[in-house]
Coordinates of N, CA and C and ligand atoms in Angstrom, one line a residue:
M1 N -141.6 -29.1 -154.9 CA -142.5 -27.7 -154.9 C -142.7 -27.1 -155.4
A2 N -143.7 -26.3 -155.4 CA -144.0 -25.0 -156.3 C -143.1 -23.7 -155.9
H3 N -143.0 -23.2 -154.9 CA -142.4 -22.0 -154.2 C -141.6 -22.2 -153.9
P4 N -140.8 -21.2 -153.0 CA -139.0 -21.8 -151.8 C -140.1 -20.7 -150.6
D5 N -140.2 -21.4 -150.3 CA -140.7 -21.7 -148.8 C -141.9 -23.0 -149.0
D6 N -142.1 -23.6 -149.6 CA -143.6 -24.4 -149.5 C -143.3 -25.6 -148.9
V7 N -141.6 -26.1 -148.9 CA -141.3 -27.5 -148.6 C -141.5 -26.7 -146.6
D8 N -140.7 -26.0 -146.4 CA -140.4 -25.8 -145.3 C -141.9 -25.3 -144.3
F9 N -143.4 -25.1 -144.5 CA -143.8 -25.2 -144.7 C -144.5 -26.4 -144.1
G10 N -144.4 -27.0 -145.2 CA -145.2 -28.2 -145.5 C -144.4 -29.4 -144.6
A11 N -143.5 -29.2 -144.6 CA -142.4 -30.7 -144.3 C -141.1 -30.5 -143.4
A12 N -140.5 -29.2 -143.3 CA -139.4 -29.1 -143.1 C -138.8 -29.8 -142.1
G13 N -139.6 -30.7 -140.9 CA -139.8 -30.9 -139.3 C -139.2 -32.4 -139.7
T14 N -140.1 -32.6 -140.8 CA -139.7 -34.7 -141.1 C -138.7 -34.4 -142.3
V15 N -138.3 -33.5 -143.2 CA -137.3 -33.6 -144.0 C -135.6 -33.5 -142.7
A16 N -135.8 -32.5 -141.6 CA -134.4 -32.5 -140.7 C -134.6 -33.8 -140.2
K17 N -135.6 -34.3 -139.5 CA -135.6 -36.1 -139.1 C -135.0 -36.9 -140.1
W18 N -135.5 -36.6 -141.0 CA -134.4 -37.5 -142.1 C -133.4 -37.0 -142.5
T19 N -132.8 -36.3 -142.7 CA -131.6 -36.1 -142.9 C -130.5 -36.3 -141.7
E20 N -131.0 -36.3 -140.2 CA -130.0 -36.2 -139.4 C -130.4 -37.9 -139.1
A21 N -131.3 -38.5 -139.8 CA -130.8 -40.0 -139.7 C -130.1 -40.7 -140.9
G22 N -129.5 -39.7 -141.6 CA -128.8 -40.2 -142.5 C -129.2 -40.1 -143.7
V23 N -130.4 -39.7 -143.9 CA -131.1 -39.9 -145.4 C -131.1 -38.3 -146.3
E24 N -130.6 -39.0 -147.5 CA -129.9 -37.3 -148.2 C -131.7 -36.8 -149.4
V25 N -131.3 -35.7 -148.9 CA -132.7 -35.4 -149.7 C -132.2 -34.0 -150.6
V26 N -133.0 -34.1 -151.5 CA -132.6 -32.8 -152.4 C -134.2 -32.1 -152.9
Y27 N -134.1 -30.9 -152.5 CA -134.9 -30.4 -153.1 C -135.1 -29.7 -154.4
C28 N -136.2 -29.6 -155.3 CA -136.9 -29.2 -156.5 C -138.0 -28.1 -156.4
I29 N -137.1 -26.7 -156.7 CA -138.3 -26.0 -156.0 C -138.7 -25.6 -158.3
V30 N -140.0 -25.5 -158.6 CA -140.5 -25.4 -159.9 C -140.3 -23.9 -160.1
T31 N -140.7 -22.5 -159.1 CA -140.7 -21.0 -160.1 C -139.6 -20.4 -158.7
D32 N -139.5 -19.4 -159.4 CA -138.8 -18.4 -158.7 C -139.6 -17.8 -157.4
G33 N -140.4 -17.7 -157.5 CA -140.8 -17.5 -156.6 C -141.3 -15.8 -156.7
D34 N -140.9 -15.2 -158.0 CA -141.4 -13.9 -158.4 C -142.3 -13.3 -158.0
A35 N -142.9 -13.3 -157.4 CA -144.7 -13.2 -157.0 C -145.3 -12.6 -155.5
G36 N -143.5 -13.0 -155.2 CA -143.6 -13.5 -153.7 C -143.8 -11.5 -152.9
G37 N -143.5 -11.2 -151.8 CA -143.0 -10.6 -151.1 C -144.4 -9.3 -150.9
S38 N -144.0 -8.9 -150.0 CA -144.9 -7.7 -149.6 C -144.7 -6.1 -150.3
D39 N -143.4 -6.5 -150.7 CA -142.5 -4.8 -150.9 C -142.4 -4.3 -152.3
P40 N -143.4 -3.4 -153.0 CA -143.3 -2.9 -154.4 C -141.8 -2.2 -154.2
S41 N -141.2 -2.2 -153.9 CA -139.8 -1.1 -154.7 C -139.0 -2.1 -154.7
V42 N -138.9 -3.7 -154.3 CA -137.9 -5.1 -155.0 C -138.1 -4.7 -155.8
S43 N -137.8 -4.6 -156.9 CA -137.9 -5.6 -158.3 C -137.9 -7.3 -158.3
R44 N -138.8 -7.2 -159.7 CA -139.0 -9.1 -159.4 C -138.0 -9.7 -160.1
A45 N -137.0 -9.3 -160.5 CA -135.6 -9.8 -160.9 C -134.6 -10.0 -159.7
D46 N -135.0 -8.9 -158.6 CA -134.3 -8.5 -157.4 C -134.7 -9.4 -156.1
M47 N -136.4 -9.8 -156.2 CA -136.7 -10.7 -155.5 C -136.4 -12.5 -155.9
V48 N -136.4 -12.1 -156.6 CA -135.8 -14.3 -157.5 C -134.5 -14.2 -157.2
V49 N -133.9 -13.5 -156.7 CA -132.3 -13.6 -156.5 C -132.5 -13.8 -154.6
L50 N -133.0 -12.7 -154.4 CA -133.2 -13.1 -152.7 C -134.2 -14.6 -152.3
R51 N -135.0 -14.5 -152.9 CA -135.9 -16.2 -152.9 C -135.2 -17.0 -153.1
R52 N -134.0 -17.3 -153.5 CA -133.0 -18.6 -154.4 C -132.6 -18.4 -152.6
A53 N -131.4 -17.1 -152.4 CA -130.9 -17.2 -151.7 C -131.5 -18.0 -150.4
E54 N -132.3 -17.3 -150.1 CA -133.3 -17.6 -148.3 C -134.0 -19.2 -148.9
Q55 N -134.2 -19.6 -149.5 CA -134.5 -21.2 -149.7 C -133.1 -21.9 -149.6
V56 N -131.9 -21.1 -149.8 CA -130.8 -21.7 -150.2 C -130.4 -22.0 -148.6
A57 N -130.3 -20.8 -148.0 CA -130.1 -20.7 -146.1 C -131.3 -22.1 -145.8
A58 N -132.7 -21.6 -145.7 CA -133.6 -22.6 -145.4 C -133.3 -23.8 -144.9
A59 N -132.5 -24.6 -146.5 CA -131.8 -26.5 -146.6 C -131.2 -26.4 -145.5
K60 N -130.5 -25.4 -145.3 CA -129.1 -25.8 -144.6 C -129.4 -25.9 -143.5
C61 N -130.8 -25.2 -142.5 CA -131.2 -25.1 -141.6 C -131.6 -26.9 -141.1
V62 N -132.6 -27.7 -142.1 CA -132.3 -28.9 -141.8 C -131.3 -30.1 -142.8
G63 N -130.5 -29.2 -142.9 CA -129.5 -30.2 -143.3 C -129.6 -30.5 -144.8
V64 N -129.9 -30.0 -145.6 CA -130.2 -30.3 -146.7 C -129.1 -28.7 -147.8
D65 N -128.4 -30.1 -149.0 CA -127.8 -28.9 -149.3 C -127.3 -28.8 -151.0
D66 N -128.3 -29.7 -151.2 CA -128.8 -29.7 -152.9 C -130.2 -28.9 -152.4
V67 N -130.2 -28.1 -153.8 CA -131.5 -27.3 -154.1 C -131.3 -26.5 -155.2
R68 N -132.3 -27.1 -156.3 CA -132.4 -27.0 -158.0 C -133.5 -26.3 -158.0
F69 N -133.3 -25.6 -158.8 CA -134.9 -24.6 -159.0 C -134.6 -24.7 -160.6
L70 N -136.1 -24.7 -161.2 CA -136.3 -24.8 -162.5 C -136.8 -23.6 -162.8
G71 N -137.4 -22.5 -162.2 CA -137.0 -21.0 -163.2 C -138.9 -20.9 -164.1
Y72 N -139.6 -21.5 -163.5 CA -140.8 -21.2 -163.9 C -141.6 -20.0 -163.2
P73 N -142.0 -19.4 -164.1 CA -143.1 -17.9 -163.5 C -143.6 -18.6 -162.4
D74 N -143.8 -17.5 -161.7 CA -144.2 -18.2 -160.2 C -146.1 -17.2 -160.4
G75 N -146.7 -17.8 -160.4 CA -148.3 -17.7 -160.4 C -149.1 -18.1 -162.0
R76 N -148.2 -18.8 -162.9 CA -148.3 -19.3 -163.8 C -148.1 -21.0 -164.2
V77 N -148.1 -21.3 -163.3 CA -147.5 -22.5 -163.7 C -148.7 -23.4 -163.8
E78 N -148.8 -24.6 -165.0 CA -149.7 -25.2 -164.7 C -148.9 -26.6 -165.6
P79 N -150.0 -27.6 -165.6 CA -149.4 -29.4 -165.2 C -148.9 -29.5 -166.8
S80 N -147.8 -28.8 -167.3 CA -147.4 -29.1 -168.7 C -147.0 -30.4 -168.8
I81 N -146.7 -30.7 -170.2 CA -145.8 -31.2 -170.8 C -144.5 -31.5 -170.2
S82 N -144.6 -30.1 -170.6 CA -142.6 -29.6 -169.8 C -142.3 -29.8 -168.5
L83 N -143.7 -29.2 -168.2 CA -142.9 -29.7 -166.5 C -142.9 -30.9 -166.2
R84 N -143.9 -32.1 -166.7 CA -143.6 -33.2 -166.4 C -142.0 -33.5 -167.2
K85 N -141.8 -33.5 -167.9 CA -140.4 -33.6 -168.7 C -139.1 -33.0 -167.6
D86 N -139.7 -32.1 -167.2 CA -138.7 -31.3 -166.5 C -138.3 -32.1 -165.0
L87 N -139.8 -32.2 -164.1 CA -139.8 -33.3 -163.3 C -139.0 -34.5 -163.4
T88 N -139.3 -35.0 -164.4 CA -139.0 -36.6 -165.0 C -137.0 -36.3 -164.8
R89 N -136.5 -35.6 -165.3 CA -135.3 -35.3 -165.6 C -135.0 -35.3 -164.3
V90 N -135.2 -34.8 -162.9 CA -135.0 -34.8 -161.8 C -134.5 -35.7 -161.3
I91 N -136.3 -36.4 -161.2 CA -136.7 -37.9 -160.4 C -135.4 -38.7 -161.7
R92 N -134.9 -38.8 -162.7 CA -134.4 -39.5 -163.1 C -132.8 -39.5 -163.1
Q93 N -132.5 -38.2 -162.4 CA -131.1 -37.7 -162.5 C -130.6 -38.0 -160.8
V94 N -131.8 -38.0 -159.5 CA -131.7 -38.0 -158.4 C -131.8 -39.2 -157.6
R95 N -133.1 -40.3 -158.8 CA -133.1 -41.7 -158.2 C -133.7 -41.5 -157.2
P96 N -135.2 -41.2 -156.5 CA -135.1 -41.0 -155.1 C -135.9 -42.0 -154.9
D97 N -136.0 -42.6 -153.7 CA -137.1 -43.6 -153.2 C -138.3 -42.9 -153.2
R98 N -137.8 -41.7 -152.6 CA -139.4 -41.4 -152.2 C -139.3 -39.8 -152.5
V99 N -140.7 -39.6 -152.9 CA -141.0 -38.0 -153.5 C -142.1 -37.5 -152.3
V100 N -141.6 -36.5 -152.6 CA -142.3 -35.3 -151.6 C -143.2 -34.2 -152.4
A101 N -144.4 -33.9 -152.2 CA -145.1 -33.2 -153.4 C -146.3 -32.6 -153.2
P102 N -146.8 -31.6 -153.4 CA -147.9 -30.9 -153.2 C -149.0 -31.5 -153.6
S103 N -150.4 -31.9 -153.0 CA -151.7 -31.9 -153.2 C -152.1 -31.6 -154.8
P104 N -152.6 -32.6 -155.6 CA -153.2 -31.6 -156.8 C -153.9 -31.1 -156.1
E105 N -154.9 -31.6 -155.1 CA -156.6 -31.7 -155.3 C -156.4 -29.9 -154.3
R106 N -157.7 -29.3 -154.5 CA -157.9 -28.2 -153.6 C -158.2 -29.1 -152.0
N107 N -157.8 -28.1 -151.1 CA -158.3 -28.6 -149.5 C -158.9 -27.0 -149.4
Y108 N -160.3 -27.7 -149.1 CA -161.0 -27.0 -149.0 C -161.4 -26.5 -147.1
A109 N -160.4 -26.8 -146.5 CA -160.6 -27.3 -145.3 C -158.9 -25.6 -145.4
R110 N -158.5 -26.3 -146.0 CA -157.3 -24.7 -145.7 C -156.7 -24.3 -147.4
V111 N -157.5 -23.3 -147.8 CA -157.7 -22.4 -149.2 C -156.0 -22.3 -149.0
Q112 N -155.4 -21.8 -148.6 CA -153.8 -21.0 -148.6 C -153.3 -22.4 -149.1
A113 N -153.5 -23.3 -148.4 CA -152.7 -24.8 -148.9 C -152.4 -25.1 -150.6
S114 N -154.2 -24.2 -151.3 CA -153.8 -25.3 -152.5 C -153.9 -23.9 -153.7
H115 N -153.2 -23.3 -153.5 CA -152.3 -22.0 -154.8 C -152.6 -23.0 -155.9
P116 N -152.9 -22.0 -157.1 CA -153.2 -23.1 -158.0 C -151.4 -23.7 -158.2
D117 N -150.5 -23.0 -158.5 CA -149.3 -23.2 -158.8 C -149.0 -24.9 -157.9
H118 N -149.7 -24.6 -156.6 CA -148.8 -26.0 -155.9 C -149.5 -27.1 -156.6
R119 N -151.2 -26.4 -156.9 CA -151.9 -27.6 -157.3 C -150.9 -28.6 -158.7
A120 N -151.1 -27.4 -159.7 CA -150.3 -27.8 -161.0 C -149.1 -28.5 -160.4
V121 N -147.9 -28.6 -159.7 CA -147.2 -28.8 -159.7 C -147.0 -30.3 -158.9
G122 N -148.5 -31.1 -158.1 CA -149.0 -31.8 -157.8 C -149.3 -32.6 -158.5
A123 N -149.7 -31.9 -159.2 CA -150.3 -32.9 -160.7 C -149.2 -33.6 -161.6
A124 N -148.5 -33.0 -161.6 CA -147.0 -32.8 -162.6 C -146.2 -34.1 -162.3
A125 N -145.9 -33.8 -160.8 CA -145.1 -34.6 -160.1 C -145.6 -35.8 -160.3
L126 N -146.8 -36.0 -159.6 CA -147.6 -37.6 -159.9 C -147.0 -37.7 -161.0
D127 N -147.4 -37.1 -162.4 CA -147.7 -37.9 -163.6 C -146.0 -38.0 -163.8
A128 N -145.1 -37.1 -163.6 CA -143.6 -37.4 -164.0 C -143.4 -38.9 -163.0
V129 N -144.0 -39.1 -161.5 CA -143.5 -40.4 -161.3 C -144.4 -41.6 -161.7
Y130 N -145.5 -40.9 -161.9 CA -146.6 -42.5 -163.1 C -146.9 -41.9 -164.0
P131 N -146.7 -41.8 -164.9 CA -145.6 -43.3 -165.6 C -144.7 -42.6 -166.2
D132 N -144.6 -41.1 -166.3 CA -143.0 -40.9 -167.2 C -141.6 -41.4 -166.3
A133 N -141.4 -41.1 -165.4 CA -140.0 -41.6 -165.1 C -139.9 -42.7 -165.0
R134 N -140.8 -43.8 -164.9 CA -139.9 -45.6 -165.3 C -140.6 -46.0 -166.7
N135 N -141.0 -45.2 -167.4 CA -141.0 -45.3 -168.8 C -140.3 -45.1 -169.9
Q136 N -139.3 -46.1 -170.4 CA -138.2 -45.1 -171.0 C -138.8 -45.0 -172.6
F137 N -140.1 -45.1 -172.9 CA -140.8 -44.2 -173.8 C -140.9 -43.1 -174.0
A138 N -141.1 -42.4 -172.5 CA -141.9 -41.4 -172.0 C -140.9 -40.1 -172.4
F139 N -140.8 -39.0 -172.9 CA -139.5 -38.3 -173.6 C -138.5 -39.4 -173.4
P140 N -138.5 -39.8 -174.6 CA -136.9 -40.7 -175.4 C -136.1 -39.6 -175.4
E141 N -135.8 -38.7 -175.2 CA -134.8 -37.9 -175.9 C -134.2 -38.0 -174.7
L142 N -134.8 -37.7 -173.0 CA -134.0 -37.8 -171.5 C -133.4 -39.0 -172.0
L143 N -133.6 -40.2 -172.2 CA -132.5 -41.5 -172.8 C -131.5 -41.3 -173.6
A144 N -132.3 -41.0 -174.5 CA -131.0 -41.3 -176.1 C -129.9 -39.9 -175.9
D145 N -130.3 -38.7 -175.1 CA -129.7 -37.1 -175.2 C -129.0 -37.2 -174.1
E146 N -129.7 -37.6 -173.4 CA -129.0 -37.3 -171.5 C -128.5 -38.3 -171.0
G147 N -128.8 -39.5 -171.8 CA -128.2 -41.0 -170.8 C -128.9 -41.0 -169.3
L148 N -130.5 -41.1 -169.4 CA -131.2 -40.8 -167.9 C -131.9 -42.3 -168.1
E149 N -131.6 -42.8 -167.4 CA -132.7 -44.1 -167.4 C -134.0 -44.0 -166.5
P150 N -134.8 -44.9 -167.6 CA -136.1 -44.8 -166.7 C -135.9 -45.4 -165.1
W151 N -136.5 -44.6 -164.0 CA -136.4 -45.1 -162.7 C -138.0 -44.8 -161.8
V152 N -138.4 -46.0 -161.0 CA -139.4 -46.6 -160.3 C -139.1 -45.5 -158.6
V153 N -140.0 -44.5 -158.7 CA -139.6 -44.2 -157.7 C -141.5 -44.9 -156.4
R154 N -140.5 -45.3 -155.2 CA -141.4 -46.8 -154.2 C -142.4 -45.3 -153.1
E155 N -142.6 -44.3 -153.3 CA -143.7 -43.9 -152.6 C -143.7 -42.6 -152.4
V156 N -144.9 -41.9 -152.8 CA -144.8 -40.4 -152.6 C -145.4 -39.8 -151.5
W157 N -145.0 -39.2 -150.7 CA -145.7 -38.5 -149.5 C -146.3 -37.2 -149.7
V158 N -147.6 -36.8 -150.4 CA -148.8 -35.9 -150.4 C -148.2 -34.7 -149.4
S159 N -148.0 -34.0 -149.6 CA -148.0 -32.6 -148.4 C -149.6 -31.5 -148.6
A160 N -150.1 -31.0 -148.1 CA -151.1 -30.5 -147.6 C -152.5 -31.1 -148.3
S161 N -152.4 -32.8 -148.1 CA -153.3 -33.6 -149.2 C -154.6 -33.4 -147.7
P162 N -156.1 -33.1 -148.8 CA -157.1 -33.1 -147.6 C -157.4 -34.5 -147.0
Q163 N -156.8 -35.7 -147.8 CA -156.5 -36.5 -146.9 C -155.9 -37.2 -146.6
A164 N -154.7 -36.7 -145.3 CA -153.7 -36.6 -144.9 C -154.1 -37.8 -143.5
H165 N -153.1 -39.0 -143.9 CA -153.0 -39.9 -142.8 C -152.2 -40.5 -142.3
H166 N -150.9 -39.6 -142.4 CA -149.6 -39.6 -142.5 C -149.2 -38.8 -141.2
Y167 N -149.2 -38.8 -139.7 CA -148.3 -37.9 -139.1 C -146.9 -38.1 -138.5
V168 N -146.2 -37.3 -138.8 CA -144.8 -37.1 -138.5 C -144.3 -36.6 -137.3
D169 N -144.2 -36.6 -135.8 CA -143.7 -36.2 -134.7 C -142.6 -35.2 -134.9
I170 N -142.2 -34.0 -135.0 CA -141.8 -33.2 -135.6 C -141.2 -32.4 -134.2
T171 N -141.7 -32.6 -133.3 CA -141.4 -31.9 -131.7 C -140.2 -31.9 -131.5
A172 N -139.2 -32.5 -132.0 CA -138.0 -32.7 -131.5 C -137.0 -31.9 -132.9
T173 N -136.9 -31.7 -133.9 CA -137.0 -30.9 -135.2 C -138.0 -29.4 -135.6
F174 N -139.0 -28.8 -134.4 CA -139.8 -28.0 -134.7 C -138.5 -26.4 -134.5
G175 N -137.0 -26.7 -133.7 CA -136.7 -25.5 -134.3 C -135.8 -25.3 -135.3
N176 N -135.2 -26.6 -136.2 CA -135.0 -26.9 -137.5 C -136.3 -25.9 -138.6
K177 N -137.1 -26.3 -138.3 CA -138.3 -25.3 -139.0 C -139.0 -24.3 -138.8
L178 N -138.9 -23.8 -137.7 CA -138.4 -23.0 -137.8 C -137.5 -21.7 -138.1
A179 N -136.4 -22.1 -137.9 CA -135.2 -21.6 -138.4 C -135.4 -21.4 -140.0
A180 N -136.0 -22.4 -140.4 CA -136.0 -22.7 -142.4 C -137.0 -21.2 -142.2
L181 N -137.9 -21.2 -141.7 CA -139.1 -20.6 -142.2 C -138.3 -18.7 -142.1
Q182 N -137.9 -18.7 -140.6 CA -137.3 -17.4 -140.6 C -136.3 -17.0 -141.8
A183 N -135.5 -18.5 -142.5 CA -134.6 -17.6 -143.4 C -135.8 -17.1 -144.7
H184 N -136.5 -17.2 -144.6 CA -137.4 -17.2 -146.0 C -137.8 -15.5 -145.0
Q185 N -136.8 -14.6 -144.9 CA -137.6 -13.1 -144.5 C -138.4 -12.5 -145.2
S186 N -138.4 -12.1 -146.5 CA -139.3 -11.9 -147.9 C -140.4 -12.0 -147.5
Q187 N -140.8 -13.4 -147.2 CA -142.2 -14.0 -146.5 C -142.5 -13.7 -145.2
T188 N -141.8 -14.6 -144.4 CA -142.4 -14.7 -142.8 C -141.9 -13.0 -142.0
G189 N -141.4 -12.6 -142.5 CA -140.4 -11.0 -141.5 C -142.1 -10.4 -141.6
Q190 N -142.7 -10.5 -142.3 CA -144.1 -9.5 -141.3 C -145.1 -10.1 -141.0
M191 N -145.0 -11.7 -140.8 CA -145.6 -12.4 -139.6 C -145.5 -11.8 -138.4
E192 N -147.2 -11.7 -137.5 CA -146.2 -10.9 -136.0 C -146.0 -12.2 -135.2
D193 N -146.1 -13.4 -135.4 CA -146.2 -14.4 -134.5 C -145.9 -15.8 -134.7
L194 N -145.1 -15.7 -135.8 CA -144.9 -17.2 -135.9 C -144.6 -18.4 -135.8
E195 N -144.2 -18.2 -134.9 CA -143.6 -19.3 -134.0 C -145.4 -20.0 -133.3
G196 N -146.0 -19.2 -133.0 CA -147.1 -18.8 -131.8 C -148.4 -19.8 -133.3
F197 N -147.9 -19.3 -134.8 CA -148.9 -19.7 -135.9 C -148.7 -21.2 -136.0
L198 N -147.1 -21.8 -136.1 CA -146.8 -22.6 -137.0 C -147.3 -23.7 -135.3
R199 N -147.0 -23.5 -134.3 CA -147.4 -24.3 -132.9 C -148.9 -24.5 -132.9
G200 N -149.5 -23.5 -133.5 CA -150.9 -24.0 -133.3 C -151.3 -24.9 -134.3
W201 N -150.9 -24.3 -135.6 CA -151.3 -25.3 -136.8 C -150.4 -27.1 -136.2
L202 N -149.3 -27.1 -135.9 CA -149.0 -28.3 -135.8 C -149.0 -28.6 -134.7
S203 N -150.1 -28.5 -133.8 CA -150.6 -29.0 -132.9 C -151.7 -29.9 -132.6
R204 N -152.6 -29.1 -133.9 CA -153.4 -29.2 -133.7 C -153.6 -31.0 -134.9
A205 N -152.2 -30.6 -135.8 CA -151.9 -31.9 -136.5 C -151.7 -33.0 -135.6
A206 N -150.9 -32.7 -134.4 CA -150.9 -33.6 -133.5 C -151.7 -34.2 -132.9
A207 N -152.7 -33.5 -132.7 CA -154.3 -33.9 -131.9 C -154.9 -35.3 -133.0
M208 N -154.8 -34.7 -133.8 CA -155.4 -35.8 -134.9 C -154.5 -37.0 -135.0
A209 N -153.1 -37.2 -134.9 CA -152.2 -38.0 -134.9 C -152.8 -38.8 -133.6
G210 N -153.4 -38.0 -132.7 CA -153.7 -38.6 -131.6 C -152.4 -38.7 -130.1
L211 N -151.5 -37.7 -131.0 CA -150.1 -37.8 -129.8 C -150.2 -37.2 -128.8
P212 N -149.9 -37.1 -127.7 CA -149.8 -36.6 -126.8 C -150.1 -34.5 -126.5
E213 N -150.6 -34.1 -125.9 CA -150.3 -32.6 -125.6 C -149.0 -32.3 -125.8
G214 N -149.1 -31.2 -126.2 CA -147.5 -30.5 -126.3 C -146.7 -31.5 -127.6
R215 N -147.2 -32.0 -128.4 CA -146.5 -32.6 -129.1 C -147.0 -31.8 -130.6
L216 N -145.8 -31.9 -131.8 CA -146.0 -31.1 -133.1 C -146.1 -32.5 -134.2
A217 N -146.6 -31.8 -135.0 CA -146.3 -32.7 -136.2 C -147.0 -32.0 -137.4
E218 N -146.3 -33.0 -138.3 CA -146.4 -32.3 -139.7 C -147.1 -33.6 -140.2
A219 N -148.6 -33.7 -141.5 CA -149.5 -34.3 -142.3 C -149.0 -34.5 -143.5
F220 N -149.0 -35.5 -143.7 CA -149.2 -36.7 -145.3 C -150.2 -36.8 -145.2
Q221 N -150.4 -37.7 -147.0 CA -150.9 -38.2 -147.7 C -150.0 -39.4 -148.3
V222 N -149.7 -40.7 -147.6 CA -148.4 -41.5 -148.4 C -149.2 -42.4 -149.2
L223 N -148.6 -42.4 -150.6 CA -149.0 -43.1 -151.1 C -148.0 -44.2 -152.1
T224 N -148.2 -45.4 -152.2 CA -147.1 -46.7 -153.3 C -147.4 -46.5 -153.9
T225 N -146.1 -46.2 -154.5 CA -146.1 -45.9 -155.6 C -145.0 -47.1 -156.6
G226 N -144.2 -47.6 -156.4 CA -143.5 -48.5 -156.3 C -144.2 -50.0 -157.4
Ligands
ZN1 ZN1 -146.7 -21.5 -152.6

């Protein structure tokens, strides 16, 4: 994901279900979130420290202990070769069956979901899944210098996709998701009714999925990449 808090808005309820089922989840956050918050008296260097701590605390709310930061500057991410290499490195280190990534497409129905950093990270992540991570001749120094063997990711779950078609009922883990988002105090502390906002948004997704009234859902576009 691009920023600290993206995974919690998009997927924390689903992540909590996975970790409860014994699935190991690793977060990789591309930027430091140094353009976040709304208080000009907080230095950007302090904001980086704060946002990393908030993301680590949020991860704990949904059973995730391994959080990796790539340290790119917030607001200036491009789907560059160097980002593809950095994401390929993490994929080869972690060897995941499934990758969750933001959508590289602009979602015209929900403009805030399509921050340029999100689109850049989504594009680079999909390129890292295919072809880079599985191709021994892509970034050969990863294999030669770091011993990182090629790896095939079997599935990508795209978050905030304009073509979401897969819904996860997260009613049972909504409390974990809310706690995770509350841990991002610098981002959500100003929101008047975070819980109400989330319930409204996730209820609409549940209705799209045909779930009964009162249920909450997160939405993804699932790609087979194996
Ligand atoms: Zn973001």
